[in-house]
PDB file of C-alpha atoms in Angstrom:
ATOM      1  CA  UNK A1152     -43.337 -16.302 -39.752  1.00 54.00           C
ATOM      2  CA  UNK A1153     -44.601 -13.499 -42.073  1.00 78.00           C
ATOM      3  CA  UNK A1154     -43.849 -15.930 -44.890  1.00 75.00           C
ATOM      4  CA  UNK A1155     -46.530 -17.825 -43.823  1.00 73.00           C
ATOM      5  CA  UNK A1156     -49.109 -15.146 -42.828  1.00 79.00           C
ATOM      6  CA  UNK A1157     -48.480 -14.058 -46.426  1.00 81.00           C
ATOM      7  CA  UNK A1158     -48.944 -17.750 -47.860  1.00 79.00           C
ATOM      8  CA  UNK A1159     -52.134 -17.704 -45.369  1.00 80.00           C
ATOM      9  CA  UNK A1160     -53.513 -14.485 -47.001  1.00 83.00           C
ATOM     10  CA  UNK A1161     -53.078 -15.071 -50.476  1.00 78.00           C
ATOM     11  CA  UNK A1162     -54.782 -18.806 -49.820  1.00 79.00           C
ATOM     12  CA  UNK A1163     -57.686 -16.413 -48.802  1.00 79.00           C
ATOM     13  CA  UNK A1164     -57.847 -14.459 -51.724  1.00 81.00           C
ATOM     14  CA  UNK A1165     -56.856 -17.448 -54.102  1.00 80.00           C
ATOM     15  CA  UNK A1166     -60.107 -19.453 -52.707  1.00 81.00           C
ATOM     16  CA  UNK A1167     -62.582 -16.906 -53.136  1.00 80.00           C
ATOM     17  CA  UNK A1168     -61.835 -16.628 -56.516  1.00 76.00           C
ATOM     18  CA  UNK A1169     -61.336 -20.468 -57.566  1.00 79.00           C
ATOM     19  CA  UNK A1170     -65.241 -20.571 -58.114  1.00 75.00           C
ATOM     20  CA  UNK A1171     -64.582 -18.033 -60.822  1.00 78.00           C
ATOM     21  CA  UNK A1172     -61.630 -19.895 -62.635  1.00 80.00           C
ATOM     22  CA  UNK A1173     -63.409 -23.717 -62.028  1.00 75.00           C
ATOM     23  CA  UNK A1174     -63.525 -26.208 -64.841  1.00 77.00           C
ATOM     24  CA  UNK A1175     -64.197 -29.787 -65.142  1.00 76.00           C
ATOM     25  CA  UNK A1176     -61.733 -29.757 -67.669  1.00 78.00           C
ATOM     26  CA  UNK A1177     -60.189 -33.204 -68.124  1.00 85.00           C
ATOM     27  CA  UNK A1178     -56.244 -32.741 -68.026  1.00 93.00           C
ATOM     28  CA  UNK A1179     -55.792 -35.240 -71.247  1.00 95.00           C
ATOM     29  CA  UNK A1180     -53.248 -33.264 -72.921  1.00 95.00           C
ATOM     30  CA  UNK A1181     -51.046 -34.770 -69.936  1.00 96.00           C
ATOM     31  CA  UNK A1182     -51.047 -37.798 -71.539  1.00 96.00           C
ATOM     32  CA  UNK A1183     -48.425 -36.460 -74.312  1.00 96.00           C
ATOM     33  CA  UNK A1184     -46.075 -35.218 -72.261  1.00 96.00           C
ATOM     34  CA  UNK A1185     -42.707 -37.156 -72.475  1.00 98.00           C
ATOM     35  CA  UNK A1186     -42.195 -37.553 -68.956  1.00 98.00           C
ATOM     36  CA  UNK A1187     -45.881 -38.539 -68.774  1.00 98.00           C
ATOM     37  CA  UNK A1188     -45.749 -40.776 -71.919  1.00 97.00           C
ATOM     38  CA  UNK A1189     -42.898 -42.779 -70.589  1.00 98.00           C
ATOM     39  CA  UNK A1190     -43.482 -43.507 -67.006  1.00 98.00           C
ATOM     40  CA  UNK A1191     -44.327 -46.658 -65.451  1.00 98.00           C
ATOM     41  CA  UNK A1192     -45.532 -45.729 -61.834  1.00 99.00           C
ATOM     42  CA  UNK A1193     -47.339 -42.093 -61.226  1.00 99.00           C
ATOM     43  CA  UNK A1194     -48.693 -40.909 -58.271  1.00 98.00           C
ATOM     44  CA  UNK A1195     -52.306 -38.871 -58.637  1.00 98.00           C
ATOM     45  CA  UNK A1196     -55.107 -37.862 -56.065  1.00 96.00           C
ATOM     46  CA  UNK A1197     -58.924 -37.785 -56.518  1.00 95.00           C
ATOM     47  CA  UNK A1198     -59.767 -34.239 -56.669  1.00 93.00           C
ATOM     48  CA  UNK A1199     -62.766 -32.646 -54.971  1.00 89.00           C
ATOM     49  CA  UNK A1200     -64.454 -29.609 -54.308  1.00 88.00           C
ATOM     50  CA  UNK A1201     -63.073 -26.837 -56.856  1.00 90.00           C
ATOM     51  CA  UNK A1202     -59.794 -28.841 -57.621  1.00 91.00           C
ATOM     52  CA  UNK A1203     -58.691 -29.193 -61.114  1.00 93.00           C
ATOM     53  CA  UNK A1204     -60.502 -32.545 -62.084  1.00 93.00           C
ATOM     54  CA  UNK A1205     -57.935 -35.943 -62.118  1.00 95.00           C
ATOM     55  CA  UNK A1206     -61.216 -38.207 -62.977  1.00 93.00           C
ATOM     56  CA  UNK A1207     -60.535 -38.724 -66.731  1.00 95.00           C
ATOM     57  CA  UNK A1208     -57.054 -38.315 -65.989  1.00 97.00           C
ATOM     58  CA  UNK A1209     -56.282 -40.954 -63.396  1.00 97.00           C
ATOM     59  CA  UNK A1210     -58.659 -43.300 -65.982  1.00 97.00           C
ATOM     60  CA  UNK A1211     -56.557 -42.874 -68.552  1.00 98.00           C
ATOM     61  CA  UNK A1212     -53.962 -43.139 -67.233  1.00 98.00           C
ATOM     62  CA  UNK A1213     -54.971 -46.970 -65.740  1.00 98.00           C
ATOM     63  CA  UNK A1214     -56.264 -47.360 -69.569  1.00 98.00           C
ATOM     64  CA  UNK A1215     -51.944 -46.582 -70.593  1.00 97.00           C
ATOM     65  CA  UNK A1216     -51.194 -49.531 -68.463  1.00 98.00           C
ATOM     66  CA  UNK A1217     -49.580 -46.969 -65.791  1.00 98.00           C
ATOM     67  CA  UNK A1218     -49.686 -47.875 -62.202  1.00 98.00           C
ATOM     68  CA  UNK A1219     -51.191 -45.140 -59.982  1.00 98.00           C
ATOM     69  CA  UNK A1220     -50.458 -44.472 -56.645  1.00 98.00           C
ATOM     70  CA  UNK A1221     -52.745 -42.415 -54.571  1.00 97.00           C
ATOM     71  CA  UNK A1222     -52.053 -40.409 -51.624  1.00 96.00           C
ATOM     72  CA  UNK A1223     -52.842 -41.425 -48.211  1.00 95.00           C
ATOM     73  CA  UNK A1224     -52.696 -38.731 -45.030  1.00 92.00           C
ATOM     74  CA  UNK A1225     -50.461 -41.016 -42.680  1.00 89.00           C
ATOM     75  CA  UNK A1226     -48.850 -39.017 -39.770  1.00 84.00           C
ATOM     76  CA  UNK A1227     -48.701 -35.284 -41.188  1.00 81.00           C
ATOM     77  CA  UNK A1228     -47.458 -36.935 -44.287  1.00 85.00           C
ATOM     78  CA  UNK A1229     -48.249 -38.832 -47.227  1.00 94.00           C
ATOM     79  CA  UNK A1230     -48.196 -42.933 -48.044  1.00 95.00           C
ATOM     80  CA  UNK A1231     -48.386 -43.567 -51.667  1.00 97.00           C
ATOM     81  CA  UNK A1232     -50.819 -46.876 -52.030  1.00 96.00           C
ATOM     82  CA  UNK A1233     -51.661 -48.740 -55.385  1.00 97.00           C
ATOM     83  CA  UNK A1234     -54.911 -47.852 -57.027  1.00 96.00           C
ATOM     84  CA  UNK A1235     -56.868 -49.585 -58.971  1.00 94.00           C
ATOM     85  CA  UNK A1236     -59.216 -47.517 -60.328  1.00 93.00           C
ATOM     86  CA  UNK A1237     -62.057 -49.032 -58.321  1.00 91.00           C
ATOM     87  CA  UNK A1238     -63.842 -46.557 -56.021  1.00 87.00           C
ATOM     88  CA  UNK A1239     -64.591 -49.562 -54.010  1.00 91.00           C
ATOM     89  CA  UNK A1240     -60.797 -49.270 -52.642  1.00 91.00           C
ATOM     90  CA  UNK A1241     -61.851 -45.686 -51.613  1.00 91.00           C
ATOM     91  CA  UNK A1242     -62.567 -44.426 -48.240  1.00 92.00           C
ATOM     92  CA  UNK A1243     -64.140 -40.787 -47.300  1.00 90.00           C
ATOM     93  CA  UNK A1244     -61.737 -38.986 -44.971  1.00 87.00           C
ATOM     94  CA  UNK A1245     -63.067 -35.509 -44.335  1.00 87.00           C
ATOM     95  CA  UNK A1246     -63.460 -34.012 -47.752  1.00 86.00           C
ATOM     96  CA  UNK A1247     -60.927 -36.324 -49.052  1.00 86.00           C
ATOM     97  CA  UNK A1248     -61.110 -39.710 -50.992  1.00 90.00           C
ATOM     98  CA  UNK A1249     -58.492 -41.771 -49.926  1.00 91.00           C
ATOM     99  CA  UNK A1250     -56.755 -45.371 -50.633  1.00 93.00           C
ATOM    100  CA  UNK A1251     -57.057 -48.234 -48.819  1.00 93.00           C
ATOM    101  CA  UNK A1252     -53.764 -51.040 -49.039  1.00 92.00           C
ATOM    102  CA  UNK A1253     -50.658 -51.433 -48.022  1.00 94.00           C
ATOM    103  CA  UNK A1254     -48.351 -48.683 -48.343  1.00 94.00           C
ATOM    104  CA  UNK A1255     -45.655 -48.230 -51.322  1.00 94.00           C
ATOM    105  CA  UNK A1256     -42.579 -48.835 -49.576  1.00 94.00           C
ATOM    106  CA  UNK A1257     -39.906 -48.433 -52.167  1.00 96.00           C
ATOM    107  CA  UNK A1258     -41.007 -44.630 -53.620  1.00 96.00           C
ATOM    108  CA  UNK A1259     -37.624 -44.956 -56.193  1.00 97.00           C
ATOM    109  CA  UNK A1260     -40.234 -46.434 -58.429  1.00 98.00           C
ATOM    110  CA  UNK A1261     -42.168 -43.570 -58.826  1.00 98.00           C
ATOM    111  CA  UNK A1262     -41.506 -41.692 -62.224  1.00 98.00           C
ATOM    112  CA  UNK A1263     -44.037 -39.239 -62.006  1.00 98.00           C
ATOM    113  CA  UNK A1264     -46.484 -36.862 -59.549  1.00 98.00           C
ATOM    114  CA  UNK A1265     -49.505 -35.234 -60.382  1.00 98.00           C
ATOM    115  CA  UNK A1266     -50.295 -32.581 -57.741  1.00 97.00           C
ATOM    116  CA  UNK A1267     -52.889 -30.678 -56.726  1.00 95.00           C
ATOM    117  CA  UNK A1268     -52.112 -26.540 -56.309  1.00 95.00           C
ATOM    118  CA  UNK A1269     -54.029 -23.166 -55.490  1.00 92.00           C
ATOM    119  CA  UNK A1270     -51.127 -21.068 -57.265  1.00 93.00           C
ATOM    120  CA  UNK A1271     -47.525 -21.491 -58.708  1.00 96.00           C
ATOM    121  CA  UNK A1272     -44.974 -18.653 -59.702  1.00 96.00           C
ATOM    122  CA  UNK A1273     -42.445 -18.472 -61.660  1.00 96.00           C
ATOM    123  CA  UNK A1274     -39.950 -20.211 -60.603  1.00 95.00           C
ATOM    124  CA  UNK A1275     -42.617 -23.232 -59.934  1.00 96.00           C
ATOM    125  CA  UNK A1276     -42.935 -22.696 -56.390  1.00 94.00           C
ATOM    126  CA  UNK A1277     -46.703 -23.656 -55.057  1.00 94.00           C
ATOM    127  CA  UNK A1278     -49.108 -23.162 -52.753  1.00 87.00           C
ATOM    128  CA  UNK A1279     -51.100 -25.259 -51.327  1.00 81.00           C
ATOM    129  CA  UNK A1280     -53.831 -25.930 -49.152  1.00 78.00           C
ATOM    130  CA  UNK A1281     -51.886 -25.020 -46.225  1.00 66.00           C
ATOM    131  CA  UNK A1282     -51.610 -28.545 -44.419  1.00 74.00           C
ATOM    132  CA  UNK A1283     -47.873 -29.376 -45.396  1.00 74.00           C
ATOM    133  CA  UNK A1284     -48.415 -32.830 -46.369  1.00 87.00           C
ATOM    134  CA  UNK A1285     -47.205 -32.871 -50.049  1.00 90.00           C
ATOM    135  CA  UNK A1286     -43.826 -30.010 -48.295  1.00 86.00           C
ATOM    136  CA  UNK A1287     -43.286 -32.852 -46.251  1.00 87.00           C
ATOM    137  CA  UNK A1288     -43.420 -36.091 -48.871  1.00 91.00           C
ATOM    138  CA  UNK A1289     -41.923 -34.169 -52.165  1.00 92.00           C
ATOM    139  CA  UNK A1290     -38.469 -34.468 -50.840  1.00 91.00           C
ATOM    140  CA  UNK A1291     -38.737 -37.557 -50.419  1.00 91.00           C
ATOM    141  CA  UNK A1292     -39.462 -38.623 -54.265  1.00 94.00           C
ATOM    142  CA  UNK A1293     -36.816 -38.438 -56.942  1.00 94.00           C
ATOM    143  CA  UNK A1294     -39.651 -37.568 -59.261  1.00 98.00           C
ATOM    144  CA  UNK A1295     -40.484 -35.190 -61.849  1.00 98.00           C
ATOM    145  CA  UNK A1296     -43.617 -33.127 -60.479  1.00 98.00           C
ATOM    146  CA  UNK A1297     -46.525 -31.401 -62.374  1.00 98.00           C
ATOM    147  CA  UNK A1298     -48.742 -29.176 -60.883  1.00 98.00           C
ATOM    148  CA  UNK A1299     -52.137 -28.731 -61.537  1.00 97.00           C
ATOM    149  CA  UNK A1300     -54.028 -25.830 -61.471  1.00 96.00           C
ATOM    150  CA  UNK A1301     -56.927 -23.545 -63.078  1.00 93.00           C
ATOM    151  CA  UNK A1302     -56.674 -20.638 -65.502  1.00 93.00           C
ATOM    152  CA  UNK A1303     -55.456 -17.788 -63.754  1.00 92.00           C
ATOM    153  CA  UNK A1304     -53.632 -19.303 -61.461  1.00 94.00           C
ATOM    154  CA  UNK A1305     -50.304 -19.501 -62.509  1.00 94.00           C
ATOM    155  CA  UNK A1306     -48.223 -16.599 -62.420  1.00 91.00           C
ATOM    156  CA  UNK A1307     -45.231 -14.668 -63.274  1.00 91.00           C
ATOM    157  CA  UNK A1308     -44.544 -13.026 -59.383  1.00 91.00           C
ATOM    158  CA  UNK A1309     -42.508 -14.479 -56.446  1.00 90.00           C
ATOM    159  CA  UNK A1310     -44.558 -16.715 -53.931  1.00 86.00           C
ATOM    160  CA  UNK A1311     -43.443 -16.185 -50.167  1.00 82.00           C
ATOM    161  CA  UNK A1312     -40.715 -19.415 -49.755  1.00 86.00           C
ATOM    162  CA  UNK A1313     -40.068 -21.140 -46.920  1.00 83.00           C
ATOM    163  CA  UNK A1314     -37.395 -23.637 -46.287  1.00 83.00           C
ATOM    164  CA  UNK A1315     -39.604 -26.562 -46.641  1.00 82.00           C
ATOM    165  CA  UNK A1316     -40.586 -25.245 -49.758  1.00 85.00           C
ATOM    166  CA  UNK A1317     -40.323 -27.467 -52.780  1.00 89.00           C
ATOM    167  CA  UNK A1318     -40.791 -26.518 -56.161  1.00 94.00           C
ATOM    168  CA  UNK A1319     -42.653 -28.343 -59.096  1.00 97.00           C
ATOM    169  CA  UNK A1320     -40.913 -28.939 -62.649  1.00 98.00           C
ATOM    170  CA  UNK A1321     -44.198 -28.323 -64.362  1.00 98.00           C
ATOM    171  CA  UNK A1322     -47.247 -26.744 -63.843  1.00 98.00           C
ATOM    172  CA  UNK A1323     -50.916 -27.664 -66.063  1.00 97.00           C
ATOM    173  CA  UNK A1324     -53.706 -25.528 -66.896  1.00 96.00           C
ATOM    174  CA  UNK A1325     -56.441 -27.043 -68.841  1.00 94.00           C
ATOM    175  CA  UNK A1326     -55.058 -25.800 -72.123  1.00 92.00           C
ATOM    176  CA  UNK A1327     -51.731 -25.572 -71.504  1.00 94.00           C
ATOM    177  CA  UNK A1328     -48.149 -27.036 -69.469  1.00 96.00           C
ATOM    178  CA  UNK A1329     -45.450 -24.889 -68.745  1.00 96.00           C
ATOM    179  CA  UNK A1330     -41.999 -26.298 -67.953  1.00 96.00           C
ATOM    180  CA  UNK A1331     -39.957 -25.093 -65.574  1.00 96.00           C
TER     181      UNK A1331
END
């Protein structure tokens, strides 16, 4: 349990200073990434709030012929449903813009997921909003995983790790992408 009183704290600290480190920086350098570049199927999410923006992202990557599966809050976990690119097929939940559609049943197609993150360490261990729902979907997906985040908020300490912990292979800053 103090592993996740410590995650809880430094969620604290990491929020108050996101307003500092926000950009609407568009994430395009993604698109020339090799794992990026040759995927057929990635999953994204529609950021909000002080998220690292996915808007030009997820367009481009619909404009790359890629299909794009967004994430859907389904029983403490995630479904993975087709996008389009129309915010028609959007529905508010909470804060959160979510798909509507049938489910992706058969996640061994998925090459690639784009993440959202408040912090990742060195050894590409994040933290998140605290709800558990990407913990509990990454191991299900044989995927390669990038993390995005803001300046700042990648660093080169240890985050608290719990079991369900799953680390990314990448992390993205607006300028940069460091492998894992």
């Amino acid at each position: 349990m103090a592993e996740a009183d410590e995650k809880a704290k430094l969620r604290e600290q990491l929020r108050q200073l996101r307003p500092q480190r926000f950009t609407k920086d568009p994430f395009l350098h993604l698109l020339s990434i090799p794992q990026i570049r040759e995927a057929k199927v990635i999953t994204s999410y529609i950021s909000y709030g002080l998220e690292p923006s996915t808007s030009s992202l997820n367009a481009e990557l619909l404009e790359n012929n890629k299909v794009v599966l967004l994430p859907r809050i389904s029983h403490n976990s995630l479904d993975w449903v087709r996008w389009s690119g129309d915010f028609e097929d959007l529905e508010q939940r909470g804060n959160l813009l979510e798909p509507i559609g049938e489910s992706e049943k058969d996640l061994s197609i998925i090459d690639v997921v784009i993440l959202p993150a408040l912090y990742i360490d060195k050894d590409g261990f994040r933290l998140g909003k605290g709800g558990g729902y990407y913990d509990k979907s990454l191991p299900l997906l044989n995927a390669w995983k990038i993390a995005l985040v803001h300046e700042g908020e990648v660093g080169d300490d240890q985050l608290p790790v719990e079991p369900h912990d799953v680390s990314v292979d990448a992390v993205a800053t607006p300028n940069n992408v460091r492998v894992f």
